[in-house]
């Protein structure tokens, strides 16, 4: 895959280039600030962009803004945002266009190379990946909610995995249960939350996140 | 005399104004008489000071203050500009000597004394002027009927500038007396205003007293701010020491052990490395939480409005946010307000028992106003919760205030007001 990388810390940028190279991906541009990122995205049109949220010159959410701006011109351009913190408000903004092909994860996740690569792959394929922490935050705020409150602990785990963007197979693997059991749990969860079950993984994630943010 | 509940404004016609003015003059005159009595008492105490008078000082000063306070209340209500009560707060010690010291050290005591001495002349005269005009007006009108006889009996009689000698001059005196009435009506509101100015001059806190108050307030809030900051630094230090720092030390040891086992037991090394990675992510997690507690990234990135929206998003209550801010407040104000809102929201979720909360942020006339209302059971009390007290203290550093209205059965409404300036909205790159 052709990747555009935006990261202002030299060590991390270097590490990511090597990591991506090791898994056979080509970094077509590596930039360290917001304006350069926007330019790189529109000229290279990469298969996926890996972007740090906080970038110069403002050291605020420059990366997020550049990614959103690029996606306005190039809809559904796959973007994976990395950050030292995850903020549900930013997740909402990323998901707002409903086009999918976005990811928003903690920088920590980079330390597990294989999983990080599968995250990148999922985003490039048009999927939606949210960091478990976003999901945890939203879930914990819904403790008193009738829908979420009525879920069993196992169903909550499945819901969290679902919101992170995992497929049925992925959920089965993470929770050490069979795919059939996953399908059964999902069949229980959706009616409890008053959501319509849908086939595409991506739309499923969006429905769950929209519910959690309500 | 009854209390003044609301600010009375002038309205109605000239006649209504005049009548109201006359009513007020009467009340002021009554108060003037009270002041005169107090003035006599003060003189009595002063002249017998070495003897029994000294013992009466607190009682007499108390009496003077009561009359003066009533005077302030009226002048404040009638002018629409309240006159603050300038006395220093009562000492906790109820002993005679400490009360005397409290009285003597208050500069307003001496201004009160000057006032109570002069008011029987200045205040009473001002208050009596319109009343006197009316009375003399009636006298003049009476003269129209029995003037000539009275004049003959008293060997000549004057009314204002008219010598009453026969029926014609008596008639003139009557007309002039009648003219006194509208003059009194015209004059009354003016003398009441003049009386108010006189009261304000001596009974409003002096510039020095206001300065002293301000300095007192500033030193209290400054020491609060320093204490709060120190406590914060201590907390951060402790969190780092017990958290991330300890984890990094453990990680170093784990890696060291792994290094030693590298040749002999590769399987053990593998589990040690997994442990080290877990330690590192745990340390990162703790650092993240710590930074959130110091200065949340969303506040730094986006400012108060979005930071409050982000708080609302993760609140267990269904929150509705309305924001009307044309720019960003200074960073310290933003941060103080953010943490205050965060704490109040957490309180609402924990204690109110409600399901919904409304947040309202707006800015007008140099004031940032934040309103937080929930539909819970109410009964929150600022004097009981240490949390609300703490917020109040932290806002006081910015001359901000906190008000809580929380009747039983709700709703609870917390309002904050902080004077500040807004910077113009930052232009962004996209």
Coordinates of C-alpha atoms in Angstrom, one line a residue:
Chain A
X1 CA 0.0 0.0 0.0
X2 CA 1.0 3.6 -0.6
X3 CA 1.0 5.5 2.7
X4 CA 1.3 9.2 3.6
X5 CA 2.6 9.7 7.1
X6 CA 2.3 12.8 9.3
X7 CA 4.2 12.8 12.6
X8 CA 6.3 15.6 14.1
X9 CA 8.4 13.5 16.5
X10 CA 11.4 12.4 14.6
X11 CA 11.9 9.1 16.5
X12 CA 8.3 8.1 16.0
X13 CA 8.2 9.1 12.4
X14 CA 11.4 7.1 11.7
X15 CA 10.0 4.1 13.6
X16 CA 6.8 4.2 11.7
X17 CA 8.5 4.4 8.3
X18 CA 10.6 1.3 9.3
X19 CA 7.6 -0.6 10.7
X20 CA 5.5 0.1 7.6
X21 CA 8.4 -0.8 5.3
X22 CA 8.9 -4.1 7.2
X23 CA 5.3 -5.0 6.4
X24 CA 5.8 -4.3 2.8
X25 CA 4.1 -0.8 2.6
X26 CA 5.6 2.2 0.8
X27 CA 5.7 5.6 2.5
X28 CA 5.2 8.0 -0.3
X29 CA 5.5 11.1 1.8
X30 CA 6.4 11.7 5.4
X31 CA 5.6 15.2 6.7
X32 CA 5.8 16.9 10.0
X33 CA 3.1 19.7 9.9
X34 CA -0.5 20.4 9.0
X35 CA -0.2 22.4 5.8
X36 CA 2.3 20.0 4.3
X37 CA 0.0 17.1 5.2
X38 CA -2.9 18.6 3.3
X39 CA -0.7 19.2 0.3
X40 CA 0.7 15.7 0.4
X41 CA -2.8 14.1 0.7
X42 CA -4.2 15.9 -2.3
X43 CA -1.1 15.3 -4.5
X44 CA -0.4 11.7 -3.6
X45 CA -3.9 10.4 -2.9
X46 CA -2.5 7.5 -0.9
X47 CA -4.2 4.2 -0.1
X48 CA -4.1 5.2 3.5
X49 CA -2.9 8.2 5.6
X50 CA -1.4 7.7 9.0
X51 CA -1.8 11.1 10.9
X52 CA -0.8 12.4 14.3
X53 CA -3.6 14.6 15.6
X54 CA -1.4 17.2 17.2
X55 CA 0.9 18.8 14.7
X56 CA 2.8 22.1 14.2
X57 CA 2.4 25.0 13.6
X58 CA -0.4 25.3 16.2
X59 CA 0.3 22.1 18.2
X60 CA -3.5 21.8 18.6
X61 CA -5.6 19.5 16.5
X62 CA -3.9 20.5 13.2
X63 CA -3.7 16.8 12.0
X64 CA -7.4 16.2 12.5
X65 CA -8.3 19.4 10.7
X66 CA -6.1 18.6 7.8
X67 CA -7.5 15.1 7.5
X68 CA -11.1 16.4 7.6
X69 CA -10.3 19.0 5.0
X70 CA -8.7 16.4 2.7
X71 CA -11.7 14.2 3.1
X72 CA -14.0 17.0 2.0
X73 CA -12.2 17.1 -1.3
X74 CA -11.5 13.4 -1.6
X75 CA -14.4 11.7 0.1
X76 CA -13.7 8.4 2.0
X77 CA -9.9 9.0 1.7
X78 CA -8.8 6.3 4.3
X79 CA -7.3 8.1 7.3
X80 CA -5.9 6.6 10.5
X81 CA -5.4 9.1 13.2
X82 CA -3.0 8.5 16.0
X83 CA -3.0 10.4 19.2
X84 CA -1.6 10.5 22.7
X85 CA -5.2 10.9 23.9
X86 CA -8.5 9.9 22.5
X87 CA -11.4 12.3 22.7
X88 CA -14.9 11.2 21.9
X89 CA -15.7 14.6 20.5
X90 CA -13.1 14.2 17.8
X91 CA -14.3 10.6 17.1
X92 CA -17.8 12.1 16.4
X93 CA -16.3 14.6 14.0
X94 CA -14.4 11.9 12.1
X95 CA -17.5 9.8 11.8
X96 CA -19.8 12.6 10.9
X97 CA -19.6 12.2 7.1
X98 CA -20.6 8.5 7.4
X99 CA -18.2 7.5 4.7
X100 CA -16.2 5.1 6.8
X101 CA -12.5 4.4 6.1
X102 CA -11.5 6.1 9.3
X103 CA -9.6 5.0 12.3
X104 CA -8.8 6.8 15.6
X105 CA -6.5 5.0 18.0
X106 CA -4.0 5.7 20.8
X107 CA -0.3 5.9 19.8
X108 CA 0.3 3.1 22.3
X109 CA -1.2 0.7 19.9
X110 CA 1.8 1.1 17.6
X111 CA 3.8 -1.0 20.0
X112 CA 1.9 -4.1 18.9
X113 CA 3.1 -4.2 15.3
X114 CA 0.9 -6.9 13.9
X115 CA -2.3 -5.5 15.4
X116 CA -1.4 -2.1 14.2
X117 CA -0.9 -3.4 10.7
X118 CA -4.3 -5.1 10.8
X119 CA -5.8 -1.8 11.9
X120 CA -4.3 0.0 9.0
X121 CA -5.5 -2.6 6.6
X122 CA -9.0 -2.4 8.0
X123 CA -9.1 1.4 7.5
X124 CA -7.7 1.1 4.0
X125 CA -10.4 -1.4 3.1
X126 CA -13.1 1.2 4.1
X127 CA -13.7 0.0 7.7
X128 CA -14.1 2.0 10.9
X129 CA -11.8 1.5 13.8
X130 CA -12.2 3.2 17.2
X131 CA -9.8 2.8 20.0
X132 CA -11.2 0.7 22.9
X133 CA -10.7 3.7 25.1
X134 CA -13.2 5.8 23.1
X135 CA -15.7 2.9 23.4
X136 CA -15.0 2.5 27.2
X137 CA -15.5 6.2 27.8
X138 CA -18.8 6.3 25.9
X139 CA -20.0 3.0 27.5
X140 CA -19.2 4.1 31.0
X141 CA -21.2 7.3 30.5
X142 CA -24.2 5.1 29.6
X143 CA -24.2 3.0 32.7
X144 CA -27.6 4.3 33.8
X145 CA -29.0 4.1 30.3
X146 CA -31.9 1.7 30.0
X147 CA -30.6 0.0 26.8
X148 CA -27.0 -0.4 27.9
X149 CA -28.0 -1.2 31.5
X150 CA -30.0 -4.2 30.3
X151 CA -27.1 -5.9 28.6
X152 CA -25.3 -8.8 30.2
X153 CA -21.6 -8.4 30.9
X154 CA -20.7 -10.6 28.0
X155 CA -23.0 -8.6 25.7
X156 CA -21.2 -5.4 26.9
X157 CA -17.9 -6.9 25.9
X158 CA -19.3 -7.9 22.5
X159 CA -20.7 -4.3 22.1
X160 CA -17.4 -2.8 22.9
X161 CA -15.6 -5.0 20.4
X162 CA -18.2 -4.2 17.9
X163 CA -17.8 -0.5 18.4
X164 CA -14.0 -0.8 17.9
X165 CA -14.7 -2.0 14.4
X166 CA -14.1 -5.7 14.7
X167 CA -15.8 -8.2 12.4
X168 CA -17.6 -11.2 13.8
X169 CA -14.5 -13.3 13.3
X170 CA -12.4 -10.6 15.0
X171 CA -14.7 -10.5 18.0
X172 CA -14.7 -14.2 18.3
X173 CA -10.9 -14.3 18.3
X174 CA -10.6 -11.5 20.9
X175 CA -13.2 -12.9 23.3
X176 CA -12.2 -16.6 22.8
X177 CA -15.7 -17.6 21.7
X178 CA -17.1 -19.1 18.5
X179 CA -18.4 -16.9 15.6
X180 CA -21.8 -18.5 16.1
X181 CA -21.9 -17.3 19.7
X182 CA -20.9 -13.8 18.5
X183 CA -23.7 -13.7 16.0
X184 CA -26.1 -14.8 18.7
X185 CA -25.0 -12.0 21.1
X186 CA -25.2 -9.4 18.4
X187 CA -28.7 -10.7 17.6
X188 CA -29.6 -10.0 21.3
X189 CA -27.8 -6.6 21.6
X190 CA -29.4 -4.8 18.6
X191 CA -33.0 -5.2 19.7
X192 CA -32.2 -4.2 23.3
X193 CA -30.7 -1.0 22.0
X194 CA -33.6 -0.5 19.6
X195 CA -31.2 -0.6 16.6
X196 CA -31.7 -2.3 13.3
X197 CA -29.2 -5.1 12.6
X198 CA -27.4 -4.5 9.3
X199 CA -25.0 -6.7 7.3
X200 CA -22.1 -4.4 6.7
X201 CA -19.5 -4.3 9.5
X202 CA -19.0 -0.6 8.9
X203 CA -22.6 0.5 9.1
X204 CA -22.9 -1.7 12.2
X205 CA -20.1 0.2 13.9
X206 CA -21.6 3.5 13.0
X207 CA -25.0 2.6 14.4
X208 CA -23.4 1.5 17.7
X209 CA -21.3 4.6 18.0
X210 CA -24.2 6.8 17.1
X211 CA -26.2 5.1 19.8
X212 CA -23.4 5.5 22.4
X213 CA -23.1 9.2 21.7
X214 CA -26.7 9.9 22.0
Chain B
X1 CA -41.5 52.2 59.9
X2 CA -41.7 49.4 57.4
X3 CA -38.8 48.1 55.3
X4 CA -38.1 49.1 51.7
X5 CA -38.3 46.0 49.6
X6 CA -37.8 47.2 46.0
X7 CA -36.1 50.0 44.3
X8 CA -38.7 52.7 43.8
X9 CA -38.4 54.5 40.6
X10 CA -39.9 57.9 39.8
X11 CA -42.9 57.8 37.5
X12 CA -46.3 59.2 37.2
X13 CA -46.7 62.9 36.9
X14 CA -45.1 65.9 38.5
X15 CA -47.9 65.7 41.1
X16 CA -47.3 62.1 42.0
X17 CA -43.6 62.8 42.2
X18 CA -44.2 65.7 44.5
X19 CA -46.6 63.7 46.7
X20 CA -44.1 60.9 46.9
X21 CA -41.4 63.4 47.7
X22 CA -43.5 64.8 50.5
X23 CA -44.1 61.3 52.0
X24 CA -40.4 60.6 51.9
X25 CA -39.6 64.0 53.4
X26 CA -41.8 63.1 56.3
X27 CA -40.0 59.8 56.9
X28 CA -36.6 61.5 56.6
X29 CA -37.8 64.1 59.1
X30 CA -38.8 61.3 61.5
X31 CA -35.4 59.7 61.1
X32 CA -33.8 63.1 61.6
X33 CA -35.5 63.4 64.9
X34 CA -34.2 60.0 65.9
X35 CA -30.7 61.1 64.8
X36 CA -31.1 64.2 67.0
X37 CA -31.9 62.1 70.0
X38 CA -28.9 59.9 69.2
X39 CA -26.8 63.0 68.9
X40 CA -27.9 64.2 72.3
X41 CA -27.0 60.8 73.8
X42 CA -23.6 60.9 72.1
X43 CA -22.9 64.3 73.6
X44 CA -24.0 63.0 77.0
X45 CA -21.7 60.0 76.8
X46 CA -18.8 62.1 75.5
X47 CA -19.1 64.6 78.4
X48 CA -19.3 62.0 81.0
X49 CA -16.6 59.8 79.4
X50 CA -14.2 59.4 82.3
X51 CA -17.1 58.1 84.4
X52 CA -20.0 55.9 83.7
X53 CA -20.2 57.2 80.0
X54 CA -17.5 54.8 78.9
X55 CA -19.7 51.8 79.7
X56 CA -22.4 53.2 77.5
X57 CA -20.3 53.6 74.4
X58 CA -21.1 50.2 72.7
X59 CA -24.8 50.7 73.3
X60 CA -24.9 54.2 71.9
X61 CA -22.7 53.3 68.9
X62 CA -25.1 50.5 68.2
X63 CA -28.0 52.9 68.3
X64 CA -26.2 55.4 65.9
X65 CA -25.4 52.5 63.5
X66 CA -29.1 51.4 63.4
X67 CA -30.3 54.9 62.5
X68 CA -27.4 55.3 60.0
X69 CA -28.2 51.9 58.4
X70 CA -31.9 52.8 58.0
X71 CA -30.8 56.1 56.4
X72 CA -28.4 54.2 54.0
X73 CA -31.2 51.7 53.2
X74 CA -33.7 54.5 52.2
X75 CA -31.2 56.6 50.3
X76 CA -30.0 53.5 48.5
X77 CA -33.5 52.4 47.6
X78 CA -34.7 55.8 46.5
X79 CA -31.7 56.5 44.3
X80 CA -31.4 53.0 42.9
X81 CA -27.7 53.0 43.9
X82 CA -27.4 51.0 47.1
X83 CA -25.1 52.3 49.8
X84 CA -23.0 49.4 51.2
X85 CA -22.8 49.1 55.0
X86 CA -19.2 49.9 55.7
X87 CA -18.7 48.4 59.2
X88 CA -16.0 45.8 59.9
X89 CA -17.5 42.4 60.8
X90 CA -18.3 41.9 64.5
X91 CA -15.5 40.3 66.5
X92 CA -16.1 36.7 67.5
X93 CA -15.1 37.7 71.1
X94 CA -18.1 39.2 72.8
X95 CA -16.1 40.8 75.6
X96 CA -16.5 44.5 76.4
X97 CA -13.0 45.5 75.6
X98 CA -12.8 43.7 72.3
X99 CA -16.1 45.4 71.3
X100 CA -14.7 48.8 72.2
X101 CA -11.6 48.0 70.2
X102 CA -13.7 46.9 67.2
X103 CA -15.7 50.2 67.4
X104 CA -12.6 52.4 67.8
X105 CA -10.7 50.8 65.0
X106 CA -13.5 51.3 62.5
X107 CA -12.9 54.6 60.6
X108 CA -16.6 54.7 59.8
X109 CA -17.3 55.2 63.6
X110 CA -15.8 58.6 63.4
X111 CA -17.6 59.5 60.2
X112 CA -20.8 58.3 61.8
X113 CA -20.1 60.5 64.7
X114 CA -19.6 63.5 62.4
X115 CA -22.9 62.6 60.7
X116 CA -24.9 62.2 63.9
X117 CA -23.7 65.6 65.0
X118 CA -24.5 67.4 61.8
X119 CA -27.6 65.6 60.6
X120 CA -29.9 67.3 63.2
X121 CA -29.1 70.5 61.4
X122 CA -28.4 69.6 57.7
X123 CA -30.6 66.5 57.4
X124 CA -33.5 67.8 59.4
X125 CA -33.5 71.1 57.6
X126 CA -33.5 69.5 54.2
X127 CA -36.3 67.1 55.2
X128 CA -38.4 69.8 56.8
X129 CA -38.1 72.4 54.0
X130 CA -41.1 71.1 51.9
X131 CA -43.1 70.2 55.0
X132 CA -42.6 73.7 56.4
X133 CA -43.6 75.2 53.1
X134 CA -46.9 73.3 53.2
X135 CA -47.5 74.3 56.8
X136 CA -46.8 77.9 56.2
X137 CA -49.0 77.7 53.1
X138 CA -51.9 76.7 55.2
X139 CA -51.1 79.5 57.6
X140 CA -51.2 82.0 54.8
X141 CA -54.5 80.7 53.5
X142 CA -55.9 80.9 57.1
X143 CA -54.7 84.5 57.2
X144 CA -57.0 85.4 54.3
X145 CA -59.9 84.8 56.7
X146 CA -58.8 85.9 60.1
X147 CA -55.7 87.9 59.1
X148 CA -57.0 91.5 59.8
X149 CA -58.2 90.7 63.3
X150 CA -55.1 88.9 64.2
X151 CA -53.0 91.7 62.9
X152 CA -54.9 94.2 65.0
X153 CA -54.5 92.1 68.1
X154 CA -50.7 91.4 67.5
X155 CA -49.9 94.9 66.5
X156 CA -49.0 94.1 62.8
X157 CA -48.3 90.8 61.1
X158 CA -46.2 89.7 58.2
X159 CA -46.7 86.7 55.9
X160 CA -43.5 86.1 53.8
X161 CA -42.9 89.6 52.4
X162 CA -46.5 90.8 52.8
X163 CA -47.6 93.1 55.7
X164 CA -51.1 91.9 56.6
X165 CA -53.0 95.1 57.3
X166 CA -56.4 95.0 55.8
X167 CA -58.7 92.7 53.7
X168 CA -56.7 93.2 50.5
X169 CA -53.3 92.2 51.9
X170 CA -55.0 89.4 53.8
X171 CA -56.3 88.1 50.5
X172 CA -52.8 88.5 48.9
X173 CA -51.4 86.4 51.8
X174 CA -54.0 83.7 51.1
X175 CA -53.1 83.5 47.4
X176 CA -49.4 83.4 48.3
X177 CA -50.0 80.7 50.8
X178 CA -51.9 78.7 48.1
X179 CA -48.8 79.1 45.9
X180 CA -46.7 77.5 48.6
X181 CA -48.4 74.2 47.9
X182 CA -47.2 73.6 44.3
X183 CA -43.8 75.0 45.3
X184 CA -43.5 72.4 48.0
X185 CA -44.5 69.7 45.6
X186 CA -41.9 70.8 43.1
X187 CA -39.3 71.1 45.8
X188 CA -39.9 67.9 47.7
X189 CA -38.3 65.4 45.3
X190 CA -35.3 67.7 45.0
X191 CA -34.7 68.0 48.7
X192 CA -35.1 64.3 49.0
X193 CA -32.3 63.9 46.4
X194 CA -30.2 66.4 48.2
X195 CA -30.7 64.6 51.4
X196 CA -29.7 61.3 49.7
X197 CA -26.5 63.0 48.5
X198 CA -25.8 64.3 52.0
X199 CA -26.3 60.8 53.5
X200 CA -24.1 59.2 50.8
X201 CA -21.4 61.7 51.5
X202 CA -20.9 60.8 55.1
X203 CA -22.4 57.3 55.4
X204 CA -21.1 55.5 52.2
X205 CA -17.8 53.7 52.8
X206 CA -14.9 56.1 52.3
X207 CA -12.4 55.5 49.4
X208 CA -9.9 54.2 52.0
X209 CA -12.4 51.8 53.4
X210 CA -13.2 50.4 49.9
X211 CA -9.5 50.1 49.2
X212 CA -9.0 48.2 52.5
X213 CA -11.9 45.9 51.6
X214 CA -10.4 45.2 48.2
X215 CA -7.0 44.6 49.6
X216 CA -8.5 42.2 52.1
X217 CA -10.3 40.3 49.3
X218 CA -7.2 40.2 47.2
X219 CA -5.0 38.8 49.9
X220 CA -7.5 36.1 50.9
X221 CA -8.0 35.0 47.2
X222 CA -4.2 35.2 46.6
X223 CA -3.4 32.9 49.5
X224 CA -6.2 30.6 48.4
X225 CA -4.8 30.5 44.9
X226 CA -1.3 29.8 46.1
X227 CA -2.5 27.0 48.4
X228 CA -4.6 25.5 45.6
X229 CA -1.6 25.6 43.3
X230 CA 0.7 24.0 45.8
X231 CA -1.8 21.3 46.5
X232 CA -2.0 20.6 42.8
X233 CA 1.8 20.4 42.4
X234 CA 1.9 18.0 45.4
X235 CA -0.7 15.8 43.8
X236 CA 1.1 15.7 40.5
X237 CA 4.3 14.9 42.2
X238 CA 2.7 12.1 44.2
X239 CA 0.9 10.7 41.1
X240 CA 4.2 10.7 39.1
X241 CA 6.1 9.1 41.9
X242 CA 3.6 6.4 42.7
X243 CA 2.5 5.9 39.1
X244 CA 4.6 6.3 36.0
X245 CA 7.9 6.6 37.7
X246 CA 7.4 3.4 39.7
X247 CA 6.3 1.5 36.6
X248 CA 9.4 2.7 34.7
X249 CA 11.6 1.4 37.5
X250 CA 9.8 -1.9 37.5
X251 CA 10.2 -2.0 33.7
X252 CA 13.9 -1.4 33.9
X253 CA 14.2 -4.3 36.4
X254 CA 12.2 -6.6 34.2
X255 CA 14.3 -5.8 31.2
X256 CA 17.4 -6.4 33.2
X257 CA 16.2 -9.8 34.3
X258 CA 15.3 -10.6 30.7
X259 CA 18.8 -9.7 29.7
X260 CA 20.3 -12.1 32.2
X261 CA 18.0 -15.0 31.2
X262 CA 18.5 -14.5 27.5
X263 CA 20.8 -17.5 27.0
X264 CA 19.6 -19.8 29.7
X265 CA 15.8 -19.5 29.4
X266 CA 14.3 -17.9 26.3
X267 CA 10.8 -18.9 27.3
X268 CA 11.0 -16.9 30.5
X269 CA 12.5 -13.9 28.6
X270 CA 9.4 -13.9 26.4
X271 CA 7.0 -13.6 29.3
X272 CA 9.2 -10.9 30.9
X273 CA 9.1 -8.9 27.7
X274 CA 5.3 -9.2 27.6
X275 CA 5.3 -7.9 31.2
X276 CA 7.5 -5.0 30.3
X277 CA 5.2 -4.0 27.4
X278 CA 2.2 -4.1 29.7
X279 CA 4.0 -2.0 32.2
X280 CA 4.8 0.6 29.5
X281 CA 1.2 0.8 28.4
X282 CA 0.0 1.1 32.0
X283 CA 2.5 3.9 32.5
X284 CA 1.3 5.7 29.4
X285 CA -2.3 5.3 30.6
X286 CA -1.4 6.9 34.0
X287 CA 0.4 9.7 32.3
X288 CA -2.6 10.4 30.1
X289 CA -4.9 10.5 33.1
X290 CA -2.5 12.9 34.8
X291 CA -2.3 15.2 31.9
X292 CA -6.1 15.3 31.5
X293 CA -6.3 16.4 35.2
X294 CA -3.8 19.2 34.5
X295 CA -4.9 20.6 31.2
X296 CA -7.2 18.5 29.1
X297 CA -6.0 18.3 25.4
X298 CA -9.4 19.2 24.0
X299 CA -9.4 22.4 26.0
X300 CA -6.0 23.3 24.7
X301 CA -6.9 22.4 21.1
X302 CA -10.4 23.8 20.9
X303 CA -11.2 26.1 23.8
X304 CA -13.9 26.2 26.4
X305 CA -17.0 25.6 24.1
X306 CA -15.8 22.3 22.6
X307 CA -14.3 21.2 25.9
X308 CA -17.6 21.6 27.6
X309 CA -19.3 19.8 24.7
X310 CA -16.8 17.0 25.2
X311 CA -17.7 16.9 28.9
X312 CA -21.4 16.7 28.0
X313 CA -20.8 13.8 25.6
X314 CA -19.3 11.6 28.3
X315 CA -21.7 12.6 31.1
X316 CA -24.1 9.9 32.1
X317 CA -26.8 12.5 32.0
X318 CA -28.4 13.6 28.8
X319 CA -26.8 16.9 28.4
X320 CA -27.9 19.9 26.2
X321 CA -25.2 22.5 25.5
X322 CA -25.9 26.1 24.3
X323 CA -22.9 28.3 23.7
X324 CA -22.7 31.9 22.7
X325 CA -19.1 32.9 23.0
X326 CA -17.7 35.3 20.4
X327 CA -14.1 34.3 21.3
X328 CA -11.9 32.5 23.8
X329 CA -11.4 33.7 27.4
X330 CA -7.9 33.9 28.8
X331 CA -6.4 30.4 29.4
X332 CA -6.5 30.5 33.2
X333 CA -10.2 31.5 33.2
X334 CA -10.9 28.8 30.6
X335 CA -9.2 26.2 32.7
X336 CA -11.0 27.3 36.0
X337 CA -14.4 27.3 34.3
X338 CA -13.7 23.9 32.6
X339 CA -12.9 22.2 35.9
X340 CA -15.8 23.9 37.7
X341 CA -18.2 22.6 35.0
X342 CA -16.6 19.2 35.1
X343 CA -17.1 19.0 38.9
X344 CA -20.6 20.3 38.9
X345 CA -21.6 17.9 36.1
X346 CA -20.1 15.0 38.1
X347 CA -22.0 16.2 41.2
X348 CA -25.3 16.3 39.2
X349 CA -24.7 12.8 37.9
X350 CA -23.9 11.4 41.3
X351 CA -26.3 13.2 43.6
X352 CA -29.1 14.9 41.8
X353 CA -31.0 11.7 40.7
X354 CA -32.1 13.5 37.5
X355 CA -31.6 12.4 33.9
X356 CA -31.1 15.6 32.1
X357 CA -28.8 18.6 32.4
X358 CA -28.7 21.9 30.5
X359 CA -25.5 23.8 30.1
X360 CA -25.5 27.4 29.0
X361 CA -22.4 29.5 28.3
X362 CA -22.7 33.1 27.2
X363 CA -20.8 36.3 27.3
X364 CA -22.1 39.8 27.7
X365 CA -20.9 43.0 29.2
X366 CA -17.5 41.7 30.1
X367 CA -19.0 38.8 32.0
X368 CA -18.7 35.1 31.2
X369 CA -21.9 33.4 32.5
X370 CA -22.3 29.7 32.9
X371 CA -25.6 28.1 33.9
X372 CA -25.9 24.4 34.7
X373 CA -29.4 23.2 35.5
X374 CA -30.5 19.6 36.2
X375 CA -33.9 18.1 36.7
X376 CA -33.0 16.2 39.9
X377 CA -34.3 16.3 43.4
X378 CA -32.6 19.5 44.5
X379 CA -31.5 20.2 48.0
X380 CA -27.9 21.0 47.2
X381 CA -26.4 23.4 49.7
X382 CA -23.2 25.4 49.1
X383 CA -22.4 25.6 52.8
X384 CA -22.5 21.8 53.2
X385 CA -20.6 20.5 50.1
X386 CA -16.9 21.1 50.3
X387 CA -16.9 20.7 46.5
X388 CA -19.0 23.8 45.8
X389 CA -17.0 25.8 48.3
X390 CA -13.8 24.8 46.6
X391 CA -15.2 25.9 43.2
X392 CA -16.3 29.2 44.8
X393 CA -12.8 29.8 46.2
X394 CA -11.1 29.0 42.9
X395 CA -13.5 31.3 41.0
X396 CA -12.9 34.1 43.5
X397 CA -9.3 34.3 42.3
X398 CA -10.8 35.7 39.1
X399 CA -13.4 37.9 41.0
X400 CA -15.9 35.3 39.8
X401 CA -18.9 34.3 41.8
X402 CA -21.0 31.1 42.2
X403 CA -24.6 30.9 43.0
X404 CA -26.7 27.8 43.7
X405 CA -30.4 27.6 43.7
X406 CA -31.6 24.2 44.7
X407 CA -35.1 24.0 46.3
X408 CA -36.3 20.6 47.6
X409 CA -37.7 18.6 44.7
X410 CA -35.4 20.5 42.3
X411 CA -34.4 21.7 39.9
X412 CA -30.9 22.6 40.9
X413 CA -29.4 25.6 39.1
X414 CA -25.8 26.5 39.5
X415 CA -24.7 29.8 38.0
X416 CA -21.2 31.2 37.6
X417 CA -20.1 34.6 36.6
X418 CA -16.6 35.6 35.8
X419 CA -15.5 39.0 34.6
X420 CA -13.0 38.5 31.7
X421 CA -12.1 39.6 28.2
X422 CA -12.4 37.4 25.1
X423 CA -9.8 37.2 22.4
X424 CA -11.0 37.2 18.9
X425 CA -11.6 33.8 17.5
X426 CA -8.5 32.1 16.2
X427 CA -8.4 31.7 12.4
X428 CA -7.7 28.2 11.5
X429 CA -5.9 26.7 8.6
X430 CA -9.0 25.1 7.1

